[in-house]
PDB file of C-alpha atoms in Angstrom:
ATOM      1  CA  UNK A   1     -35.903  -8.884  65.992  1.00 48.00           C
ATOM      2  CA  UNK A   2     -35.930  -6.572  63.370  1.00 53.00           C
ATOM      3  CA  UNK A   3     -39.004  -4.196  63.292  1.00 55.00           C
ATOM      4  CA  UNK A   4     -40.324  -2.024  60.115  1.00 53.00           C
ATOM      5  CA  UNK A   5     -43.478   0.347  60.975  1.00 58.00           C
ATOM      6  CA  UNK A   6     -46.475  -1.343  59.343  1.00 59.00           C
ATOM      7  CA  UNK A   7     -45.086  -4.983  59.888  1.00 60.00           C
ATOM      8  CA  UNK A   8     -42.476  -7.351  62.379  1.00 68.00           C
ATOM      9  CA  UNK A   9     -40.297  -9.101  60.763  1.00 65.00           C
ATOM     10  CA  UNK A  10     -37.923 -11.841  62.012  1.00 75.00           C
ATOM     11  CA  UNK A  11     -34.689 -11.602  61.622  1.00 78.00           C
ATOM     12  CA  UNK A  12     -33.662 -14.965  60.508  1.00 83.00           C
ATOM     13  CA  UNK A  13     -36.152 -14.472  57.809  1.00 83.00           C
ATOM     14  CA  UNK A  14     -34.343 -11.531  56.171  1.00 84.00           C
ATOM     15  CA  UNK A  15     -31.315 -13.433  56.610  1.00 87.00           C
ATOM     16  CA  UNK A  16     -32.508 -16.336  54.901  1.00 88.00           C
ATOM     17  CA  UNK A  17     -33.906 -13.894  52.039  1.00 89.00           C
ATOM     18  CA  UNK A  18     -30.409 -12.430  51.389  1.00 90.00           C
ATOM     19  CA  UNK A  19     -28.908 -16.070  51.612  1.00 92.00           C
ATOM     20  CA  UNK A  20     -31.353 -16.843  48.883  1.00 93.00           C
ATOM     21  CA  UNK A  21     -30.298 -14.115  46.679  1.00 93.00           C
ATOM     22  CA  UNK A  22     -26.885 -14.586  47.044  1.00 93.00           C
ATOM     23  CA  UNK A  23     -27.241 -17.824  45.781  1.00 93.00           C
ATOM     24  CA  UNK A  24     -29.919 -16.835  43.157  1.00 91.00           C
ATOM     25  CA  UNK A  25     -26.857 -14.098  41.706  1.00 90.00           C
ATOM     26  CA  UNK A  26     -24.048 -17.288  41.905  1.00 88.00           C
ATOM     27  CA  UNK A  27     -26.481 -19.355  39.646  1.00 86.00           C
ATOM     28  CA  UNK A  28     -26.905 -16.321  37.351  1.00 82.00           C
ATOM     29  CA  UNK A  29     -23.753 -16.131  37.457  1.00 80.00           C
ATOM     30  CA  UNK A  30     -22.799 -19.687  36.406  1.00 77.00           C
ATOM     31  CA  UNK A  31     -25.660 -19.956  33.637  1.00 73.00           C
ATOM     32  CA  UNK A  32     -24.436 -16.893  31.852  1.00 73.00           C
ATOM     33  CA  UNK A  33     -20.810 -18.398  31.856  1.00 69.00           C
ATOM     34  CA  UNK A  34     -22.028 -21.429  29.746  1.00 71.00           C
ATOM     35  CA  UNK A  35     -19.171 -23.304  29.707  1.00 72.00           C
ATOM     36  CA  UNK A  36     -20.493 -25.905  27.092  1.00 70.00           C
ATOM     37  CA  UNK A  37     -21.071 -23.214  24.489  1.00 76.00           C
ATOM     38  CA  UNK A  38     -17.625 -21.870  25.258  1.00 78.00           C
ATOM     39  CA  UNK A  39     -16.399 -24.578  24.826  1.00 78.00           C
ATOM     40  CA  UNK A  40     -17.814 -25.650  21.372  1.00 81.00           C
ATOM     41  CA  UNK A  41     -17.405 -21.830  20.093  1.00 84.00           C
ATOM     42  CA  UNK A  42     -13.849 -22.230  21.387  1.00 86.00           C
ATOM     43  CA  UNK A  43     -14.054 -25.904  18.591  1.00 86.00           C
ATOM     44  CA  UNK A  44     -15.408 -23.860  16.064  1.00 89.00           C
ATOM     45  CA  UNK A  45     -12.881 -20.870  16.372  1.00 88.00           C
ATOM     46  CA  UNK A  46     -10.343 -23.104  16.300  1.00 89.00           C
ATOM     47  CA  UNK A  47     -11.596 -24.610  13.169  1.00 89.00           C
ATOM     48  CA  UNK A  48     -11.711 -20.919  11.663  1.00 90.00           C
ATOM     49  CA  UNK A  49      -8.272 -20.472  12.552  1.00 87.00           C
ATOM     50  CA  UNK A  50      -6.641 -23.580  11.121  1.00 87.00           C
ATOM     51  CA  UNK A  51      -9.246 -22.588   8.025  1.00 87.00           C
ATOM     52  CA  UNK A  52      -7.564 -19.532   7.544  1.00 86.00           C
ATOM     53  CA  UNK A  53      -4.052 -20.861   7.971  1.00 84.00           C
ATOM     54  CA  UNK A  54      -4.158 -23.336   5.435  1.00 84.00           C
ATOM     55  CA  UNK A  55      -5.872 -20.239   2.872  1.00 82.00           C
ATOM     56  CA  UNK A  56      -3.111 -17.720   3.672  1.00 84.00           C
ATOM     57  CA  UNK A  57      -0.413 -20.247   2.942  1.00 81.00           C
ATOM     58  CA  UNK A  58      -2.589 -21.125  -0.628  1.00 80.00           C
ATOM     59  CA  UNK A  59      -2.773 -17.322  -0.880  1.00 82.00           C
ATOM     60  CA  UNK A  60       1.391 -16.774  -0.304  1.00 84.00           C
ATOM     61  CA  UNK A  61       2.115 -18.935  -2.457  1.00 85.00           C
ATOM     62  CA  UNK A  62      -0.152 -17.582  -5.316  1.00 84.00           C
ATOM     63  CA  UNK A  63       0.947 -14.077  -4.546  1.00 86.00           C
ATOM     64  CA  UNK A  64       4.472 -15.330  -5.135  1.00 87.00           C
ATOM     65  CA  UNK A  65       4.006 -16.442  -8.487  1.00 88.00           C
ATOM     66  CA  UNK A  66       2.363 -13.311  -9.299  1.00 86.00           C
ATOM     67  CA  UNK A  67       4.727 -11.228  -7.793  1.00 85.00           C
ATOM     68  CA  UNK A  68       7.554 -13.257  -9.829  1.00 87.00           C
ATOM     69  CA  UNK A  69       5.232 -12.906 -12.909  1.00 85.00           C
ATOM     70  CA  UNK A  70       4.791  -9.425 -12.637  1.00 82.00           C
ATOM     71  CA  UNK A  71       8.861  -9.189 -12.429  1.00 81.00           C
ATOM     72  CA  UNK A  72       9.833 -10.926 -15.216  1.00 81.00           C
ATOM     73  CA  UNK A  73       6.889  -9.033 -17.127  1.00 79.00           C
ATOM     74  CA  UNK A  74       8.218  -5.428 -16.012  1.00 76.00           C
ATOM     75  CA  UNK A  75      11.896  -6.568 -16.592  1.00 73.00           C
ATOM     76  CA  UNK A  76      10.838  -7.156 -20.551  1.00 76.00           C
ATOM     77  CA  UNK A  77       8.903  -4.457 -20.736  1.00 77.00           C
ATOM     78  CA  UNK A  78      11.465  -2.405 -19.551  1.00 75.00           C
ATOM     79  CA  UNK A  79      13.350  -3.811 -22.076  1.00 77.00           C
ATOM     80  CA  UNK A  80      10.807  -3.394 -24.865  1.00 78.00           C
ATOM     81  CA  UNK A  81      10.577   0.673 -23.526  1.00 75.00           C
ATOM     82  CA  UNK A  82      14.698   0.964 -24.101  1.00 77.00           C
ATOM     83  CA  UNK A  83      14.494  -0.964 -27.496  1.00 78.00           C
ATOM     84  CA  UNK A  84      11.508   1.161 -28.848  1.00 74.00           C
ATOM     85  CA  UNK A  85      13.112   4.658 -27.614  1.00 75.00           C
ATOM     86  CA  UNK A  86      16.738   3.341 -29.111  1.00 76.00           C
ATOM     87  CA  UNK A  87      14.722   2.514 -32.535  1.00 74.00           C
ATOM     88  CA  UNK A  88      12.970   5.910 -32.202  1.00 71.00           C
ATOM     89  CA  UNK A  89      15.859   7.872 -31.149  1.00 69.00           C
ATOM     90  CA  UNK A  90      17.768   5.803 -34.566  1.00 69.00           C
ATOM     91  CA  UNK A  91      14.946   6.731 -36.657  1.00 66.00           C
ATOM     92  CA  UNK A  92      14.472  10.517 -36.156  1.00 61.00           C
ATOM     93  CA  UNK A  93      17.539  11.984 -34.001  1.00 59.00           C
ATOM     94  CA  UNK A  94      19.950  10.497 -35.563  1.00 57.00           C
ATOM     95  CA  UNK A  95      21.773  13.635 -37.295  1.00 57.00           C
ATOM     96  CA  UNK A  96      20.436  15.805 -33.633  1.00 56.00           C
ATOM     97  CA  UNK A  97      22.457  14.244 -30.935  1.00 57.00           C
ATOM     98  CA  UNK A  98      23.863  16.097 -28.335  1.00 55.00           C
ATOM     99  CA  UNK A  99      27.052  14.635 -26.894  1.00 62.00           C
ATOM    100  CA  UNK A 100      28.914  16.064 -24.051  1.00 59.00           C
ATOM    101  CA  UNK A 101      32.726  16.777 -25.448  1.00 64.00           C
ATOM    102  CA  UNK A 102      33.772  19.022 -22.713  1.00 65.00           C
ATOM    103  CA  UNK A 103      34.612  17.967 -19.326  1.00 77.00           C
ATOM    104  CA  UNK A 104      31.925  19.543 -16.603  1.00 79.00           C
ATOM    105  CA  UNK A 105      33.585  20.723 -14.087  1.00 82.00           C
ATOM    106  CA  UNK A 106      31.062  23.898 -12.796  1.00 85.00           C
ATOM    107  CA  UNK A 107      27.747  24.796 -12.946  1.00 86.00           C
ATOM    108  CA  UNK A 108      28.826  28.007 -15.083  1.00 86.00           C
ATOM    109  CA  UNK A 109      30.439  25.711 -17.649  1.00 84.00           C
ATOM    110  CA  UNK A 110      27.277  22.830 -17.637  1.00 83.00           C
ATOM    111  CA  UNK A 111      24.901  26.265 -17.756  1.00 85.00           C
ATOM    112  CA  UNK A 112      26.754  27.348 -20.902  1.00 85.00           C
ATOM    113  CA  UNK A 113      26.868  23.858 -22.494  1.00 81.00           C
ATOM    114  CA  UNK A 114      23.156  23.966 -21.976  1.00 82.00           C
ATOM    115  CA  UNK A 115      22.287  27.211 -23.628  1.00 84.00           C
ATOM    116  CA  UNK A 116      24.699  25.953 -26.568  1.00 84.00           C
ATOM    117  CA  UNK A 117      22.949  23.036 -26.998  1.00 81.00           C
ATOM    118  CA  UNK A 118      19.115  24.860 -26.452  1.00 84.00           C
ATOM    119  CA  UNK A 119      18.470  24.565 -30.321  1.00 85.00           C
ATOM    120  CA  UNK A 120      18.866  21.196 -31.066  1.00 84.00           C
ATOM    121  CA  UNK A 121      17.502  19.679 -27.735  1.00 81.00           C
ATOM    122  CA  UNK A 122      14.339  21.525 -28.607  1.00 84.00           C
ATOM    123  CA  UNK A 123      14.446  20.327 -32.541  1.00 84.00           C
ATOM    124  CA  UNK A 124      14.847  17.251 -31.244  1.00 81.00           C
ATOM    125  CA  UNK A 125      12.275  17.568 -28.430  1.00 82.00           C
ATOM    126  CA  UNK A 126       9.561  19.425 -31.351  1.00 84.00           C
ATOM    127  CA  UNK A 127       9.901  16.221 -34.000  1.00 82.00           C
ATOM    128  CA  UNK A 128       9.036  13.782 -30.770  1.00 80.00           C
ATOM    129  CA  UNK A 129       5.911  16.107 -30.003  1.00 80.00           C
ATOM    130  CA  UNK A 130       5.224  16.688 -33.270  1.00 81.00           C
ATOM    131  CA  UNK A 131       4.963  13.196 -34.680  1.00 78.00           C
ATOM    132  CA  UNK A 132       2.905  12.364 -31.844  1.00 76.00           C
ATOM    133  CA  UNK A 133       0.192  15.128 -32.919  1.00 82.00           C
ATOM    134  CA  UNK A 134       1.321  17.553 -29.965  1.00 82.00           C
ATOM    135  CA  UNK A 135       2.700  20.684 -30.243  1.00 83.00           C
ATOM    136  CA  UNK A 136       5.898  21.547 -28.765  1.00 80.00           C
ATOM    137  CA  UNK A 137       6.422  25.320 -27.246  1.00 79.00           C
ATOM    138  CA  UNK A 138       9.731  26.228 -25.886  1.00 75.00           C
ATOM    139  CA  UNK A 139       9.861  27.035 -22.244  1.00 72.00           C
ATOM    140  CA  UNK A 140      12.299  29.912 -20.459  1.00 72.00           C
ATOM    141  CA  UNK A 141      15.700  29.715 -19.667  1.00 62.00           C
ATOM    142  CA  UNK A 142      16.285  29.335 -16.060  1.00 66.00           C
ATOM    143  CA  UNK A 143      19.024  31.555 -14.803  1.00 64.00           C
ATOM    144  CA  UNK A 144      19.341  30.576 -11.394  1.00 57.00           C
TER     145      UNK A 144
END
């Protein structure tokens, strides 16, 4: 018999009382795993998923025809950009063009062709800014 100080009580009565809770915690315990929601949230997830499947593949395939789009588009454009500097370069270079007659084969000699050629790269470079309302101001020569 189990004995407190104001009160006797009987043993098999406290062990009854935990008996009770311990069953009281496995029913807690098996409510809060409701297994039928699980179940359908498990249904609806799944649902979600195949959702989503079916949009990404919609979505690949759109982004492939854009991406192919957008190729084709930058390949012309690209295109356009080359024909529209050739035309420009036809237009108002064509007396200043620099051509490379010697062979490069050092720095020293590519540094001298560069400073021979200073003048009309920067004519050249002043009519582009120029007929684009800019102003053109030389820069330094780099040494080194």
């Amino acid at each position: 018999m189990f004995q407190l100080e104001s009160a006797k009580v009987d043993g098999d009565i406290i062990s009854a009382a935990l008996i009770l809770t311990n069953l009281g915690v496995l029913v807690l315990i098996f409510v809060s795993a409701d297994f039928a929601g699980r179940a359908m949230n498990e249904g609806r997830l799944s649902n979600l998923i195949d959702e989503l499947v079916l949009a990404e593949g919609d979505d690949k395939v759109a982004f492939i025809k854009a991406w192919e789009t957008l190729m084709e588009e930058a390949n012309s454009t690209e295109e356009m950009v080359r024909a529209k500097i050739q035309a420009l370069d036809d237009t108002m270079f064509s007396h200043d063009h620099v051509k490379q007659t010697k062979k490069v084969t050092s720095l020293s000699t590519l540094h001298g062709m560069a400073v021979e050629h200073k003048p009309k790269v920067e004519k050249a470079l002043k009519k582009m800014a120029e007929s684009f309302g800019a102003e053109f101001h030389e820069g330094r020569v780099k040494l080194k």
